[in-house]
Coordinates of C-alpha atoms in Angstrom, one line a residue:
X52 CA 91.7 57.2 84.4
X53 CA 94.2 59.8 82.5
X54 CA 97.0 61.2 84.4
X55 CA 96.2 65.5 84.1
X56 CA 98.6 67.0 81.8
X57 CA 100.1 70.5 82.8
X58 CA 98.7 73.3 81.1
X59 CA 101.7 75.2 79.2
X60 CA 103.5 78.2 80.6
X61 CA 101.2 81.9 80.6
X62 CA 102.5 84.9 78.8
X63 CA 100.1 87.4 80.3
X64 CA 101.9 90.2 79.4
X65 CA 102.1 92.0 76.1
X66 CA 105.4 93.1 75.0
X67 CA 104.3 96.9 76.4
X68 CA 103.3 95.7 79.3
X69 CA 106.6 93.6 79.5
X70 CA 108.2 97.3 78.5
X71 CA 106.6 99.4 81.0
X72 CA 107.8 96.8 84.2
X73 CA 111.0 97.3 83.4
X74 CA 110.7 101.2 82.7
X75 CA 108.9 101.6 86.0
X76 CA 109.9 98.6 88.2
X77 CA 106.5 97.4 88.7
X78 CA 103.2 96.5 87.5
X79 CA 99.7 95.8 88.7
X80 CA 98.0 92.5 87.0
X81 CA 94.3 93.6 87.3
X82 CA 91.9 90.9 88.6
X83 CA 94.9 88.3 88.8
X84 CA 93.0 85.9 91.5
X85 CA 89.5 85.5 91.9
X86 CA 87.4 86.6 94.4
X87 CA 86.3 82.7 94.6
X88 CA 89.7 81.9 95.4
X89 CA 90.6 84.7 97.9
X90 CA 87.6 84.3 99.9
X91 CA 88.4 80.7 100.3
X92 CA 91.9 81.0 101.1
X93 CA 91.2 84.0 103.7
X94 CA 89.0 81.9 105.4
X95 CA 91.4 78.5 105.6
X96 CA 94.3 81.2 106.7
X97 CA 91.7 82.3 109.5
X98 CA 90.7 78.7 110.1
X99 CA 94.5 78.4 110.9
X100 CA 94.9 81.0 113.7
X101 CA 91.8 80.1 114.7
X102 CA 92.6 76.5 116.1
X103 CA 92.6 75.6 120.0
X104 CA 96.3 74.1 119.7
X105 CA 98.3 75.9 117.1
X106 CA 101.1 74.2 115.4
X107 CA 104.4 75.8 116.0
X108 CA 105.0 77.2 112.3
X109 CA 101.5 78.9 112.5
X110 CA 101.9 80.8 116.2
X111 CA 102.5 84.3 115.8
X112 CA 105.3 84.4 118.2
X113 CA 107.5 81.8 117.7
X114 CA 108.8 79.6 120.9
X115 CA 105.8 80.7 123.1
X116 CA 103.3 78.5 124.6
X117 CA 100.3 80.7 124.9
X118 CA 99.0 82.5 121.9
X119 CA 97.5 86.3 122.9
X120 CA 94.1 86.2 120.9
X121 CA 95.2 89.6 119.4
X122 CA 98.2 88.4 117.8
X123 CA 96.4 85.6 116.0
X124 CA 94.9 87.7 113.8
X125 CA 97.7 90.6 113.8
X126 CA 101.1 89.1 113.0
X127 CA 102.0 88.1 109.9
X128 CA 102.1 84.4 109.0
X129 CA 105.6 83.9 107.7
X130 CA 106.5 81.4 105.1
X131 CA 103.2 79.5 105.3
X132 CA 104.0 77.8 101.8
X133 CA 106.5 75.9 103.9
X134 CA 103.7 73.6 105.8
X135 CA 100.6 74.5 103.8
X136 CA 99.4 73.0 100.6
X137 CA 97.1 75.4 100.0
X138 CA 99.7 78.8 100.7
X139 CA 101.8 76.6 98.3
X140 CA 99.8 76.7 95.4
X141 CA 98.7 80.2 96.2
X142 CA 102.8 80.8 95.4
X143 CA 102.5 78.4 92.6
X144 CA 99.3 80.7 90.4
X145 CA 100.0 79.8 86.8
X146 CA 99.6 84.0 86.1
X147 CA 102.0 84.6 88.5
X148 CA 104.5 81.8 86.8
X149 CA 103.6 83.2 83.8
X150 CA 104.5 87.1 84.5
X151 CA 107.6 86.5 86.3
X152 CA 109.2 84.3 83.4
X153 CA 108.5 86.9 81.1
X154 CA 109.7 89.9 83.2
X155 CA 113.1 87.7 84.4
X156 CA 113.2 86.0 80.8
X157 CA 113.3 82.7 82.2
X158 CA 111.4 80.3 84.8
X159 CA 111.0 81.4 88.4
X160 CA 111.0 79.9 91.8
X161 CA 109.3 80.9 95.1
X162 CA 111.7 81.4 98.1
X163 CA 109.5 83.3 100.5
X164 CA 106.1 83.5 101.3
X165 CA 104.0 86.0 103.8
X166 CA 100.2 86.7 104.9
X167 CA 99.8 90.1 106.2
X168 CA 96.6 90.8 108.2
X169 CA 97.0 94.6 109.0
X170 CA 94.3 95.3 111.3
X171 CA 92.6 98.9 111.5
X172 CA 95.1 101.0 113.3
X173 CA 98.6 99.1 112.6
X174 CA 101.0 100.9 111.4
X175 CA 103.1 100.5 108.1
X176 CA 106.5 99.9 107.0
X177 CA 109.0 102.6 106.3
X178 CA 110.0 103.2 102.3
X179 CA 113.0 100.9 101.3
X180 CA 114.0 98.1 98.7
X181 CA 113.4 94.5 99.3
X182 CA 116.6 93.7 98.4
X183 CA 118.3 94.9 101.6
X184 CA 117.0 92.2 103.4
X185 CA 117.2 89.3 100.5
X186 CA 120.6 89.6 99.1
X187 CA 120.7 87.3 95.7
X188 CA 122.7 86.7 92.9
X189 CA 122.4 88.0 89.8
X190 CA 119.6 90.0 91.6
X191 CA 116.2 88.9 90.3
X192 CA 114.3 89.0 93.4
X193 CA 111.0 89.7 92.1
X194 CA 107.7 90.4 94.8
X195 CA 104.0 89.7 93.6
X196 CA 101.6 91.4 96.1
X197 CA 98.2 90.2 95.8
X198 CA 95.1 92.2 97.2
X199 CA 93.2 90.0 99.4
X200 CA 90.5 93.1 100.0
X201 CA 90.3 96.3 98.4
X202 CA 93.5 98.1 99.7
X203 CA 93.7 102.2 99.2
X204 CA 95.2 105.0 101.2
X205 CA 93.0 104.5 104.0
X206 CA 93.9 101.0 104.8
X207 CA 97.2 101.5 104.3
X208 CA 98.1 100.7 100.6
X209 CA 101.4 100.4 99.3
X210 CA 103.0 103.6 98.2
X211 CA 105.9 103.1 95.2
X212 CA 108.3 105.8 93.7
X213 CA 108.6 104.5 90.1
X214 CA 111.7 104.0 88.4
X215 CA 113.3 104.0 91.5
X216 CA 115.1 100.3 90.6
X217 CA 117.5 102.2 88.4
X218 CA 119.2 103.7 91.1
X219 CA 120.8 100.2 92.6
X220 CA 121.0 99.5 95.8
X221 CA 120.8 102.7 98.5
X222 CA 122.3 103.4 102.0
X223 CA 119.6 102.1 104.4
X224 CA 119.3 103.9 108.0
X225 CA 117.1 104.0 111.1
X226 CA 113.1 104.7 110.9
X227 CA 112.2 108.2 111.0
X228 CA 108.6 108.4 111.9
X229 CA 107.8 106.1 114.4
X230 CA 104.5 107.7 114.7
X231 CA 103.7 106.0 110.8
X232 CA 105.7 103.1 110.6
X233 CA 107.3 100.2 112.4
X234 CA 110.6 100.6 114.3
X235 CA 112.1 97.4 113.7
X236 CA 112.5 97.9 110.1
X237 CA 114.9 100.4 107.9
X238 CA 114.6 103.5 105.9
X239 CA 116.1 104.0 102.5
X240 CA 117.8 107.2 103.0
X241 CA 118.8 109.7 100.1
X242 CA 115.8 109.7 98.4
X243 CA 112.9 112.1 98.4
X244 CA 110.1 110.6 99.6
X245 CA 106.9 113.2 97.9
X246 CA 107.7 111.2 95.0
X247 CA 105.8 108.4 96.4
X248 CA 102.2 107.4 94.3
X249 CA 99.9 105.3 96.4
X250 CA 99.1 101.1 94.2
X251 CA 95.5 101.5 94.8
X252 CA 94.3 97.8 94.3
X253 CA 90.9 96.2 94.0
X254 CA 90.6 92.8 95.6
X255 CA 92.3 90.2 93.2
X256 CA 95.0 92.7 91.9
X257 CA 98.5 91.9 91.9
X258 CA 101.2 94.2 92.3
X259 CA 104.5 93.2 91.0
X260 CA 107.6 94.9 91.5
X261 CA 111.4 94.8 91.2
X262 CA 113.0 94.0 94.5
X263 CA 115.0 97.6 94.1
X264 CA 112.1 99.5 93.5
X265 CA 111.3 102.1 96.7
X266 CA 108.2 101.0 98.0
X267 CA 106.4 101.1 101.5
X268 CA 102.8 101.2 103.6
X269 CA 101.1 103.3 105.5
X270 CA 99.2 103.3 108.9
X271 CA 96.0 101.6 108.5
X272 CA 93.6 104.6 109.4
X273 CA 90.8 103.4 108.5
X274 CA 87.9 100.5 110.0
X275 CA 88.8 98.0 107.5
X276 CA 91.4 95.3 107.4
X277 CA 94.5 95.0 104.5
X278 CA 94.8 91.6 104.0
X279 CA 97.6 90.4 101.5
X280 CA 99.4 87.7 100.5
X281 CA 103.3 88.6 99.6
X282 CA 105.3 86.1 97.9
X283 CA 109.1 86.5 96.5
X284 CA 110.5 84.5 93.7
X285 CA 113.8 84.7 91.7
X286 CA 114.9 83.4 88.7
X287 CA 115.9 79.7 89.0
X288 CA 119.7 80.5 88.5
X289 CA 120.0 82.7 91.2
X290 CA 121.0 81.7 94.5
X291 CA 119.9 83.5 97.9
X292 CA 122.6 84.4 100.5
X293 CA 119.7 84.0 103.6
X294 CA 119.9 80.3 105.0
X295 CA 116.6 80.5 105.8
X296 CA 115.3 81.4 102.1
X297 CA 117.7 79.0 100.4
X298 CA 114.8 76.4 99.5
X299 CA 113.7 77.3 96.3
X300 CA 110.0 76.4 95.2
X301 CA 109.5 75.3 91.5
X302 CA 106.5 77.2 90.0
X303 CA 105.8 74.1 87.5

């Protein structure tokens, strides 16, 4: 029996492609994952929640003993690549290893992980820049959003203002419209917001985007479901400042 060699590094990208991330701060991968593959890992994540006796990483809210049937299939599993083999080498896609080094210029590493169910009627999260909450250094926090269903302005897509990275960090204050998106969260302020486009995805896209870019969601208005799986990476010389994103992941 031969030991399975690893397949060399991915350059997805062409060198306009490459040019355009970094003119716009972000960039959708078109059919990055197949449908194979999301339907599979959509229904292990559901397998998951759907157990009689949870295990403590996988309850929605952490520390209690019963598990409201609602939230099972509402809050976000956080940092499932922690305890999960198969969330790990969701984080681990060779495309996804293969874009990031040649947007960062180097090899990246995972450092977060999150599966977002968004059920019809949840609301969204206010515009801001991911790297308010994930302070590293030299800044190359990097997101890759993929589509695990169709997601569009009905479901409550992503909306981005491109170019927006450029600007460096910005002042960060208290949500606005509590009516649209959650309260626990902050809003970039200082920005108009109508320049906002929507990332209409088809299932299997992947949305990449600088962690300074100005991005948020919407209210899910519609009777379908916006299931994603959100992963953070940074290059491997940067170090988080969050002790509980300090692990890095190696994408090899």
């Amino acid at each position: 029996m031969t030991i399975q060699q690893k397949t060399e590094r991915l350059a997805p990208l062409s060198e306009a492609q490459v040019k355009q991330y970094h003119e716009q701060g972000y960039f959708v991968m078109k059919n990055g994952c197949s449908h194979d593959l999301i339907d599979t890992y959509n229904a292990h994540i559901h397998s998951i929640r759907s157990a009689e006796v949870l295990e403590e990483w996988a309850k929605p809210r952490k520390g209690k003993e019963a598990v409201n049937d609602k939230d099972r299939f509402s809050v976000r599993l956080f940092n499932p690549h922690l305890h999960d083999g198969f969330s790990l080498q969701m984080m681990k896609l060779p495309v996804v290893r293969g874009v990031l080094a040649q947007v960062l210029g180097d090899e990246a590493c995972g450092v977060q992980s999150m599966y977002f169910y968004k059920e019809p009627g949840s609301p969204g999260q206010a515009a801001h820049q991911d790297y308010y909450y994930i302070r590293n250094e030299p800044n190359t926090l990097t997101a890759a959003w993929v589509a695990m269903e169709f997601t569009n302005e009905e479901n409550g897509c992503l909306w981005v203002i491109p170019g927006t990275h450029r600007l460096g960090l910005l002042p960060h204050g208290a949500v606005k419209n509590l009516k649209e998106h959650e309260a626990w969260t902050n809003e970039v302020e200082g920005i108009d917001l109508s320049q906002e486009i929507p990332a209409v995805l088809e299932k299997g896209d992947i949305l990449f985007f600088d962690s300074l870019l100005i991005h948020s969601s919407t209210r899910n208005r519609s009777e379908r479901w916006r299931r994603s799986y959100v992963c953070h990476y940074i290059r491997h010389d940067s170090t988080i400042e969050r002790e509980d994103l300090k692990r890095k992941i190696s994408l090899v």
